[in-house]
XYZ file of C-alpha atoms in Angstrom:
652
model
C 31.687 31.843 20.533
C 31.839 34.931 20.906
C 31.160 37.741 17.188
C 34.386 39.462 16.671
C 33.388 40.929 12.860
C 30.470 41.004 10.746
C 31.639 41.903 7.113
C 29.082 42.574 4.108
C 30.750 42.257 0.150
C 28.769 43.502 -2.409
C 28.188 41.973 -5.333
C 30.050 43.756 -7.986
C 33.161 41.896 -6.374
C 34.392 45.459 -4.605
C 37.727 44.695 -2.634
C 36.421 46.625 0.032
C 33.292 45.156 2.360
C 31.755 46.751 5.105
C 33.039 45.709 7.920
C 30.883 45.788 12.295
C 33.678 44.939 14.942
C 31.996 44.005 18.286
C 34.454 43.471 21.230
C 34.151 40.222 22.988
C 32.777 39.564 26.652
C 31.538 43.413 27.070
C 28.650 45.216 26.103
C 28.111 46.530 22.657
C 25.860 48.843 21.649
C 25.513 49.932 17.373
C 22.637 53.330 18.191
C 21.364 55.279 15.071
C 18.266 56.497 13.109
C 15.883 54.502 11.925
C 15.772 52.355 8.462
C 19.741 52.328 8.543
C 19.513 48.313 9.213
C 20.305 48.247 12.526
C 18.158 45.186 12.668
C 19.030 44.094 9.956
C 22.253 42.855 12.103
C 20.769 40.271 13.974
C 19.148 38.469 10.575
C 22.427 38.339 9.332
C 24.020 36.885 12.001
C 21.543 34.026 12.062
C 22.370 33.334 8.837
C 26.153 33.366 9.074
C 25.545 30.490 11.572
C 23.754 28.261 9.285
C 20.017 28.771 9.512
C 18.660 27.785 6.083
C 15.849 29.850 5.150
C 17.433 33.610 6.670
C 14.400 36.487 6.799
C 16.543 38.997 5.077
C 14.740 42.155 3.808
C 14.557 42.906 -0.519
C 16.183 46.202 -0.108
C 18.603 47.815 -0.373
C 20.497 44.423 0.970
C 19.290 41.866 -1.488
C 20.469 44.569 -4.229
C 23.718 45.220 -3.256
C 25.150 42.750 -1.099
C 26.991 39.467 -2.794
C 28.468 37.666 0.222
C 27.902 37.880 4.273
C 30.744 36.334 6.664
C 31.189 36.466 10.520
C 34.431 36.461 12.093
C 33.922 33.838 15.803
C 36.314 33.359 18.447
C 36.733 30.131 20.244
C 39.173 31.400 22.847
C 42.280 31.311 20.766
C 40.845 29.699 17.379
C 39.031 32.152 15.335
C 36.379 31.102 12.527
C 35.245 32.441 9.522
C 31.760 31.427 8.434
C 30.775 33.227 5.151
C 27.756 32.416 3.197
C 26.872 33.865 -0.666
C 23.577 35.656 -0.779
C 20.483 33.717 -0.920
C 18.881 32.768 -3.929
C 15.232 32.497 -3.867
C 14.134 31.085 -0.272
C 17.577 29.983 0.578
C 20.715 28.662 -0.060
C 23.278 25.698 1.549
C 26.550 26.730 0.120
C 29.063 28.151 2.367
C 32.826 28.987 2.964
C 34.776 27.644 5.907
C 38.264 29.477 7.469
C 39.535 28.398 10.790
C 42.833 29.710 11.918
C 44.262 31.404 15.363
C 43.931 34.665 16.691
C 45.475 36.166 13.963
C 42.578 35.107 11.522
C 40.032 37.984 10.389
C 37.682 39.042 7.556
C 38.941 37.488 3.989
C 38.840 40.099 1.330
C 36.342 39.291 -1.158
C 38.478 37.579 -3.913
C 39.240 34.917 -1.729
C 34.915 33.850 -0.944
C 34.167 30.535 -2.450
C 32.024 27.819 -1.695
C 34.128 25.457 0.262
C 31.108 23.455 2.627
C 27.123 23.769 3.433
C 24.715 24.263 6.095
C 25.051 21.147 7.533
C 28.997 21.476 7.684
C 28.534 25.024 9.428
C 26.374 23.438 12.078
C 28.498 19.888 12.471
C 31.632 22.252 12.950
C 30.008 24.625 15.072
C 28.342 22.201 17.272
C 31.949 20.096 17.921
C 33.795 23.597 19.040
C 31.156 24.418 21.141
C 30.779 21.842 23.104
C 27.186 19.986 22.312
C 27.673 16.394 22.450
C 26.671 14.522 19.159
C 23.619 12.410 19.736
C 20.172 12.493 18.682
C 16.905 13.287 21.148
C 14.592 10.593 21.296
C 10.999 12.182 22.142
C 8.677 10.332 24.787
C 7.396 7.266 23.867
C 3.782 7.129 22.007
C 5.108 11.483 21.140
C 3.917 12.271 17.445
C 7.379 14.581 16.806
C 10.318 13.140 15.529
C 13.510 12.652 16.716
C 16.198 15.130 15.670
C 20.066 15.778 15.983
C 20.841 18.080 18.630
C 23.047 20.916 17.279
C 24.371 24.511 17.651
C 20.142 24.975 15.553
C 18.769 24.813 18.712
C 21.277 26.667 21.080
C 21.096 29.835 18.619
C 17.638 29.779 19.503
C 18.834 30.963 23.342
C 21.246 33.825 21.563
C 19.059 36.650 19.521
C 15.876 38.510 20.319
C 15.052 40.804 17.275
C 12.423 43.783 18.317
C 8.900 41.646 17.427
C 10.107 39.219 20.058
C 11.059 41.437 22.884
C 8.575 42.562 22.746
C 6.181 39.346 22.960
C 3.566 38.901 25.978
C 3.577 35.420 24.813
C 6.564 34.066 23.749
C 9.638 34.304 25.582
C 12.334 32.445 22.719
C 13.415 33.635 19.502
C 11.248 31.678 17.137
C 9.595 29.726 19.966
C 6.018 30.626 17.556
C 7.317 29.272 13.808
C 5.707 25.460 13.847
C 7.730 23.028 15.752
C 10.658 25.483 17.595
C 8.990 25.883 20.507
C 8.215 22.108 21.070
C 12.040 21.819 19.423
C 12.830 24.113 23.030
C 11.389 22.631 25.331
C 13.278 18.984 24.295
C 17.094 20.626 24.701
C 16.604 23.209 27.289
C 16.713 20.821 29.985
C 20.316 19.343 27.661
C 21.581 22.874 27.650
C 20.759 24.169 31.702
C 22.360 20.829 32.677
C 19.985 18.518 33.625
C 19.423 15.814 30.876
C 22.763 14.677 28.489
C 22.946 11.670 25.847
C 22.876 9.219 28.707
C 18.947 10.118 28.927
C 18.676 10.532 25.265
C 19.957 6.856 25.084
C 18.223 5.631 27.884
C 14.459 6.738 26.660
C 15.435 5.604 23.042
C 16.555 2.270 24.249
C 13.090 2.460 26.249
C 11.406 2.777 23.629
C 12.955 -0.333 21.433
C 11.875 -2.352 24.688
C 8.853 -1.333 24.692
C 8.338 -2.600 21.243
C 10.283 -5.438 21.943
C 7.720 -6.446 25.081
C 4.551 -5.573 23.270
C 5.791 -7.907 19.796
C 7.172 -10.480 22.692
C 3.412 -10.184 24.487
C 1.647 -11.248 21.236
C 3.562 -14.327 20.648
C 3.313 -15.260 24.142
C -0.782 -14.848 24.236
C -0.835 -16.527 20.933
C 1.180 -19.680 21.408
C -0.440 -19.508 25.080
C -4.160 -19.831 22.810
C -2.660 -21.959 20.814
C -1.634 -24.662 23.435
C -4.958 -24.234 25.507
C -7.364 -24.976 22.377
C -5.212 -27.515 20.669
C -7.142 -30.645 22.058
C -10.608 -29.098 20.897
C -9.155 -28.689 17.444
C -8.037 -31.882 17.228
C -10.917 -33.863 17.902
C -13.378 -31.300 15.684
C -10.729 -31.988 12.915
C -11.153 -35.735 13.540
C -14.935 -35.251 13.368
C -15.322 -33.577 10.258
C -12.451 -35.691 8.345
C -15.024 -38.709 9.850
C -17.762 -36.957 8.356
C -15.905 -36.606 4.504
C -14.924 -40.215 4.529
C -11.265 -39.702 5.917
C -11.767 -41.953 8.718
C -14.118 -44.793 9.970
C -14.917 -46.855 12.990
C -13.370 -43.310 15.302
C -13.903 -44.187 18.868
C -16.443 -41.912 20.660
C -13.616 -40.612 23.243
C -10.130 -39.648 22.233
C -7.037 -38.929 23.494
C -4.330 -37.113 22.524
C -2.371 -39.800 21.075
C -4.950 -41.584 19.436
C -5.983 -38.071 18.046
C -2.591 -37.546 16.025
C -2.712 -40.623 15.020
C -5.950 -40.282 13.946
C -5.289 -37.229 12.628
C -2.574 -38.433 10.204
C -4.347 -41.017 8.944
C -7.265 -38.400 7.706
C -3.960 -36.409 6.219
C -2.956 -39.816 4.277
C -5.543 -40.598 2.864
C -5.816 -38.905 -0.679
C -8.538 -39.637 -3.062
C -8.449 -38.643 -6.222
C -11.737 -38.132 -8.182
C -10.520 -37.848 -12.509
C -12.890 -37.817 -15.692
C -12.148 -40.592 -17.057
C -11.305 -40.755 -21.384
C -13.821 -43.578 -22.087
C -16.134 -41.496 -20.595
C -15.283 -38.300 -22.722
C -14.840 -40.212 -25.661
C -18.425 -41.594 -25.627
C -19.934 -37.708 -24.727
C -18.132 -36.551 -28.277
C -19.253 -40.173 -30.587
C -22.739 -39.311 -29.205
C -22.792 -35.592 -29.562
C -22.045 -36.031 -33.469
C -24.557 -39.190 -34.158
C -26.918 -36.747 -32.654
C -25.853 -34.082 -35.416
C -25.896 -36.410 -38.389
C -29.064 -37.837 -37.278
C -30.399 -34.753 -36.901
C -29.220 -33.682 -40.407
C -31.066 -37.018 -42.456
C -34.220 -36.588 -40.130
C -34.866 -32.861 -41.578
C -33.663 -34.632 -44.888
C -36.683 -36.827 -44.691
C -38.600 -34.713 -43.493
C -38.233 -32.368 -46.719
C -38.362 -35.484 -48.907
C -41.753 -35.864 -47.900
C -43.638 -33.266 -47.853
C -42.572 -33.146 -51.595
C -43.882 -36.801 -52.265
C -47.127 -35.181 -50.686
C -47.285 -32.204 -52.572
C -46.850 -34.073 -56.363
C -49.601 -36.520 -54.929
C -51.418 -33.694 -54.270
C -50.691 -32.125 -57.811
C -52.276 -35.669 -59.695
C -55.027 -36.048 -58.126
C -55.929 -32.599 -58.868
C -55.354 -33.490 -62.974
C -56.453 -37.018 -62.827
C -59.822 -36.001 -61.339
C -60.248 -32.878 -63.735
C -59.500 -35.350 -67.278
C -62.664 -38.088 -65.718
C -64.609 -34.617 -64.773
C -64.334 -33.328 -68.650
C -64.817 -36.734 -70.214
C -67.679 -37.707 -68.459
C -69.813 -34.755 -69.305
C -68.764 -35.337 -73.181
C -69.890 -39.082 -72.882
C -73.084 -37.829 -71.059
C -74.072 -35.629 -74.106
C -73.294 -38.142 -76.562
C -71.266 -35.938 -78.862
C -68.935 -37.871 -79.336
C -71.202 -41.124 -79.499
C -71.620 -43.057 -83.457
C -74.585 -42.004 -83.925
C -73.913 -39.265 -85.592
C -70.523 -39.679 -87.780
C -71.187 -37.490 -90.513
C -72.230 -34.364 -88.219
C -71.017 -31.702 -90.615
C -68.951 -28.763 -88.248
C -70.738 -26.057 -89.454
C -74.033 -27.473 -88.077
C -75.682 -26.625 -84.201
C -75.904 -30.342 -83.427
C -78.630 -28.720 -81.025
C -80.882 -26.645 -83.606
C -79.335 -27.614 -87.185
C -78.566 -23.845 -87.420
C -75.428 -22.502 -89.153
C -72.601 -21.708 -87.068
C -70.326 -18.330 -87.555
C -67.364 -20.902 -86.482
C -66.997 -23.809 -87.106
C -66.964 -26.494 -84.318
C -64.015 -28.732 -84.729
C -64.564 -31.549 -86.500
C -65.711 -34.781 -84.262
C -62.412 -37.097 -85.265
C -60.693 -33.977 -83.897
C -62.675 -34.608 -80.173
C -62.348 -37.563 -80.632
C -58.578 -37.526 -81.145
C -58.111 -35.320 -78.821
C -60.490 -37.549 -76.347
C -57.945 -40.415 -77.106
C -55.118 -38.858 -76.452
C -56.344 -37.438 -72.611
C -57.835 -40.906 -71.988
C -53.931 -42.096 -72.279
C -52.566 -40.213 -69.959
C -55.043 -40.557 -67.999
C -53.957 -44.335 -67.853
C -50.537 -43.107 -67.434
C -51.198 -41.343 -64.523
C -53.031 -43.327 -62.427
C -50.129 -46.086 -63.280
C -47.579 -43.434 -61.819
C -49.611 -43.267 -58.496
C -49.149 -46.710 -57.195
C -45.046 -46.409 -57.842
C -45.307 -42.723 -55.808
C -47.382 -44.324 -53.064
C -44.592 -46.988 -52.479
C -41.648 -43.968 -52.444
C -43.517 -42.540 -49.545
C -44.238 -45.074 -47.766
C -40.507 -45.628 -47.671
C -39.820 -42.206 -46.881
C -41.944 -42.687 -43.343
C -40.163 -45.677 -42.656
C -36.815 -44.264 -43.227
C -38.501 -41.300 -40.807
C -39.675 -43.374 -37.974
C -36.029 -45.273 -37.529
C -34.088 -41.686 -37.078
C -36.607 -40.500 -34.695
C -36.164 -43.374 -32.537
C -32.384 -43.514 -33.006
C -32.376 -39.875 -32.223
C -34.651 -41.035 -28.914
C -31.863 -43.014 -27.986
C -29.429 -41.120 -28.131
C -31.082 -38.723 -26.320
C -31.372 -40.997 -23.589
C -27.912 -42.104 -23.870
C -26.230 -38.064 -23.454
C -28.874 -37.492 -20.133
C -27.142 -40.655 -18.695
C -24.022 -38.908 -19.683
C -25.507 -35.958 -17.896
C -26.638 -37.457 -14.793
C -23.076 -39.220 -14.121
C -21.502 -35.701 -14.922
C -23.961 -34.525 -12.018
C -22.206 -37.666 -9.709
C -19.215 -36.472 -10.953
C -19.249 -33.156 -10.038
C -20.433 -33.687 -6.462
C -17.364 -35.844 -6.429
C -14.962 -33.313 -6.931
C -17.054 -30.596 -4.527
C -16.677 -33.364 -2.195
C -13.165 -33.759 -2.840
C -12.328 -30.281 -2.376
C -13.946 -30.256 0.947
C -11.845 -33.574 2.137
C -8.959 -31.094 0.752
C -9.620 -28.296 3.013
C -10.115 -30.127 5.800
C -6.413 -32.067 4.813
C -4.998 -28.197 4.763
C -6.138 -27.805 8.065
C -4.814 -30.873 9.792
C -1.765 -30.377 8.292
C -1.730 -26.790 10.009
C -2.364 -27.954 13.485
C -0.381 -30.307 13.049
C 2.925 -28.164 11.933
C 1.435 -26.174 14.603
C 1.372 -28.884 17.439
C 4.931 -29.847 15.615
C 6.918 -25.978 16.190
C 5.082 -25.464 19.618
C 6.110 -27.671 21.993
C 5.853 -27.467 25.968
C 9.717 -26.152 26.170
C 8.669 -23.468 23.062
C 6.400 -21.918 25.751
C 8.431 -21.663 28.511
C 11.536 -20.169 26.102
C 8.626 -17.474 25.253
C 7.432 -16.796 28.917
C 11.005 -16.390 29.839
C 12.004 -13.826 26.774
C 8.866 -12.056 28.029
C 10.013 -12.310 31.497
C 13.642 -10.944 30.478
C 12.400 -7.906 28.383
C 10.007 -6.826 30.993
C 12.871 -6.826 33.683
C 15.161 -5.034 31.120
C 12.077 -2.503 30.054
C 11.537 -1.635 34.125
C 15.420 -1.234 34.485
C 15.126 1.497 32.360
C 11.976 3.249 33.131
C 14.327 2.883 36.485
C 16.938 4.307 35.124
C 14.701 7.491 33.875
C 12.959 7.990 36.949
C 16.129 8.429 38.277
C 16.951 10.473 36.273
C 14.100 12.711 37.074
C 15.066 15.082 34.582
C 12.149 17.664 35.027
C 13.176 17.938 38.494
C 16.730 18.779 37.741
C 15.253 21.097 34.951
C 13.168 22.945 37.514
C 16.016 22.934 40.101
C 18.749 24.976 37.147
C 15.698 27.695 36.415
C 15.078 27.881 40.125
C 18.768 28.501 40.198
C 18.266 31.179 37.428
C 15.210 32.563 38.953
C 17.494 34.405 41.747
C 18.648 36.196 39.456
C 15.959 37.221 37.681
C 14.262 38.129 40.827
C 16.136 40.900 42.145
C 16.803 42.320 38.658
C 13.094 42.820 37.535
C 13.163 44.764 41.419
C 15.190 46.744 40.343
C 14.129 47.643 36.802
C 10.577 48.317 38.850
C 8.758 45.533 36.556
C 4.936 45.469 37.199
C 4.089 43.054 39.933
C 7.950 42.892 40.712
C 7.463 44.185 43.901
C 4.986 41.815 45.130
C 6.243 38.883 43.135
C 8.179 36.763 45.732
C 10.175 34.505 42.502
C 10.421 35.772 39.112
C 10.882 32.700 37.413
C 10.780 30.854 33.409
C 8.160 28.285 32.925
C 9.247 25.538 30.657
C 5.890 24.545 29.978
C 4.581 28.044 28.796
C 8.178 28.791 27.320
C 7.176 32.502 28.988
C 8.261 34.411 32.338
C 5.889 33.581 35.388
C 6.004 35.302 38.512
C 4.833 33.437 41.542
C 3.308 35.366 44.342
C 0.643 34.692 47.742
C -2.303 34.862 45.697
C -0.964 32.657 42.697
C 1.082 32.018 39.544
C 0.897 35.107 37.361
C 2.050 35.077 33.628
C 3.512 37.527 31.731
C 0.637 37.328 29.072
C -1.303 38.542 32.453
C 0.942 41.738 32.976
C 0.350 44.977 30.667
C 2.610 47.397 29.329
C 4.865 46.643 26.103
C 7.312 48.041 29.163
C 7.195 45.275 31.408
C 7.350 42.922 28.768
C 10.133 44.238 27.578
C 12.153 44.310 31.185
C 11.172 40.891 31.738
C 12.458 39.277 28.719
C 15.602 41.247 29.349
C 16.215 39.959 32.959
C 14.991 36.293 31.910
C 17.960 36.073 29.004
C 20.465 37.879 30.779
C 19.990 35.557 34.002
C 19.814 33.037 31.241
C 23.096 33.304 30.084
C 24.358 34.501 33.586
C 23.710 30.435 34.715
C 24.757 29.087 31.090
C 28.459 31.072 31.494
C 28.412 30.055 34.588
C 28.060 25.989 34.598
C 30.175 26.331 31.700
C 27.232 25.337 29.209
C 27.222 25.230 24.893
C 25.376 27.200 23.918
C 27.007 30.750 22.200
C 28.540 33.207 24.773
C 26.283 36.023 22.869
C 23.356 37.430 23.279
C 21.937 40.007 20.839
C 18.939 42.598 21.845
C 17.286 44.580 19.097
C 15.533 48.065 19.946
C 15.082 47.027 23.901
C 13.925 50.489 24.527
C 11.445 50.345 21.552
C 8.230 50.830 24.287
C 9.833 54.341 25.421
C 9.343 55.822 22.451
C 7.106 56.622 19.627
C 5.663 53.651 17.061
C 7.593 55.737 14.047
C 10.463 57.276 15.245
C 12.736 58.822 13.594
C 15.815 59.119 15.697
C 15.101 58.695 19.613
C 18.002 61.311 20.484
C 14.824 63.987 19.703
C 12.632 63.048 22.287
C 12.950 64.805 25.262
C 9.694 63.592 27.046
C 10.898 59.984 26.527
C 11.304 58.420 30.088
C 14.797 58.604 29.904
C 15.770 57.646 33.292
C 13.801 53.984 33.071
C 15.877 53.726 29.745
C 19.208 54.439 31.806
C 18.404 51.555 34.484
C 17.493 49.124 31.225
C 20.648 50.027 29.394
C 22.852 49.752 33.256
C 21.806 46.651 33.503
C 22.685 45.216 30.711
C 26.189 47.445 31.528
C 26.501 45.707 34.917
C 25.777 42.305 33.818
C 28.431 42.230 31.207
C 30.817 43.235 33.744
C 29.234 40.698 36.634
C 30.553 37.643 33.918
C 33.742 39.375 34.061
C 33.961 38.670 30.067
C 32.769 35.355 29.674
C 29.501 37.239 27.677
C 29.059 39.462 25.198
C 26.067 41.405 25.018
C 25.046 42.917 21.370
C 22.231 45.883 21.450
C 21.051 47.740 18.383
C 19.007 50.922 19.427
C 17.265 53.833 19.346
C 18.667 55.796 22.390
C 21.850 57.245 22.622
C 22.654 58.726 26.214
C 25.448 60.541 26.932
C 26.852 58.821 29.913
C 30.532 58.031 29.688
C 30.182 54.253 29.856
C 27.535 54.243 27.498
C 29.387 55.868 24.778
C 32.317 53.385 25.598
C 30.492 50.632 24.795
C 29.387 51.884 21.250
C 31.027 50.289 18.028
C 28.749 52.469 16.361
C 26.410 55.400 15.533
C 24.831 55.235 12.455
C 23.624 58.987 12.220
C 24.610 61.335 9.601
C 28.019 61.900 10.233
C 29.782 65.660 7.951
C 26.287 66.052 6.037
C 26.719 61.851 4.844
C 24.392 59.293 5.732
C 25.749 56.746 8.013
C 24.282 53.105 7.620
C 25.044 49.931 7.297
C 25.216 50.066 3.698
C 27.272 52.516 2.436
C 25.668 55.706 0.567
C 28.103 54.628 -1.866
C 26.603 51.136 -2.409
C 23.607 52.139 -3.650
C 24.822 54.945 -6.153
C 24.113 53.760 -9.803
C 26.807 55.130 -11.247
């Protein structure tokens, strides 16, 4: 797959898109001043190939562009891959059109979504020849499996201006989360050292290992159960004997007798329930006790009332007797003074200011009081009799309460015995449950079953060993290193040709799969790229690594897009914020020329199988360089030339 054209469509629907065309199978150079949009070309191509989260700048592209379209070729077949400008962080919409070698960039009014990102990746992967398989990480790895597709292959085709000068990372987006590991996982496949067969065997090995662990657990558990079955059965017989389920158990037990005793213990299932008579008796006694306590309280209240009456009567009659005795003692009421005048004092015969009552009045009053006293004395025996009757009944009620309490206490003791019986029943039920479990296990696990589990484990172990041997025979690591050695055979002379640091004394310059970086092998030891100074060397080693890698991929017809996009490979030779490299006279133009000559020669070496696209500030005067130019984004006729046309930025 190579690129034929890139088109940008204005958001207002203008019929004429901005089109940048590429030459397949050759060196393509886009030169120009800074801030003309050269670096965005790589990001747009990456986006059109199905990247979900593009890194496109906000201005001026986001203000003007509504659609992006990429025209690619697969020999006699062409495809248009178009995507609308991303809304927010990403977009999944896309348009795909397929045709013969006459297919070209569509018109603006033809753009309409008819696919999505997954469709782009699927169709590109199929046309590239990427086999449909899911990469399975090694057993025990924490990462998840994934489908191998154009998403991983495209990582080998781009080098933006920050990546090409990175001394710690060699590949596109390598430093992003998960991308470095994905490169390590898939580079052996893209090199031809591994394929779907190895991935399938690794997946089957993971399944087989899980089955082996499960079979081992079942076999170990069955073995433990069989080894302890006799001891557990004997213990259960003794336990059943203690709980009363068995009697007359011999001191020596064999296996048949043990099984028979366990069956007997399981069949003996006594039940203990409280009878309805006991429940009714408790309810009757409780109601009787409540009635007796109410009667006892009533009798106590009646006795208290009689006691108060008795006390009040005794106080009243006692006072009457006292007063009558006093009057009689003084002789004031005697018969010897019947004519005594009420106005004369009987003691001193003096005239009274207030006359005393007459003797007749006093006598009448005294007689009335004597009658009341006699009546009160006749009521007293009746009251005493009523009191004795109440006391007798109270004693009877008290005795009934005592008998009632004794009966309830007996029932409570009976409840305690019932609770003990219920607890014993629970213990017996627990023992019988253990016996039933043991008998069921004994019935389900026979000698034949144990043999079957052993045979199953043996078969799975043999399968694991076979798969492991096949994976070991594949020896993906050794095959990958052998192919990287072939790539190193190209890298080493090219690094020496560019006169890169330490290349002259290196026995070999190669790509390290474990480090995903360039490593030099010297007589004194290995030297990684991050220990070599100068951005010139970092860029140079990136160039030779990717050129050698793609040359190997093309020679072996591997399923990777046949283009390499490089952004600013000569940045190390110019000031950091250069506007136009063509105006810098004191740059190391000889070295810059050597870099581009290597790009030219590698493109010619691949004889049309590899397309190299370079976006750079440099503009060499050599005829071959000028022939390789696809555009020069420097002012022409007083007009600024860039990715976004000037009239697109005009508000009018």
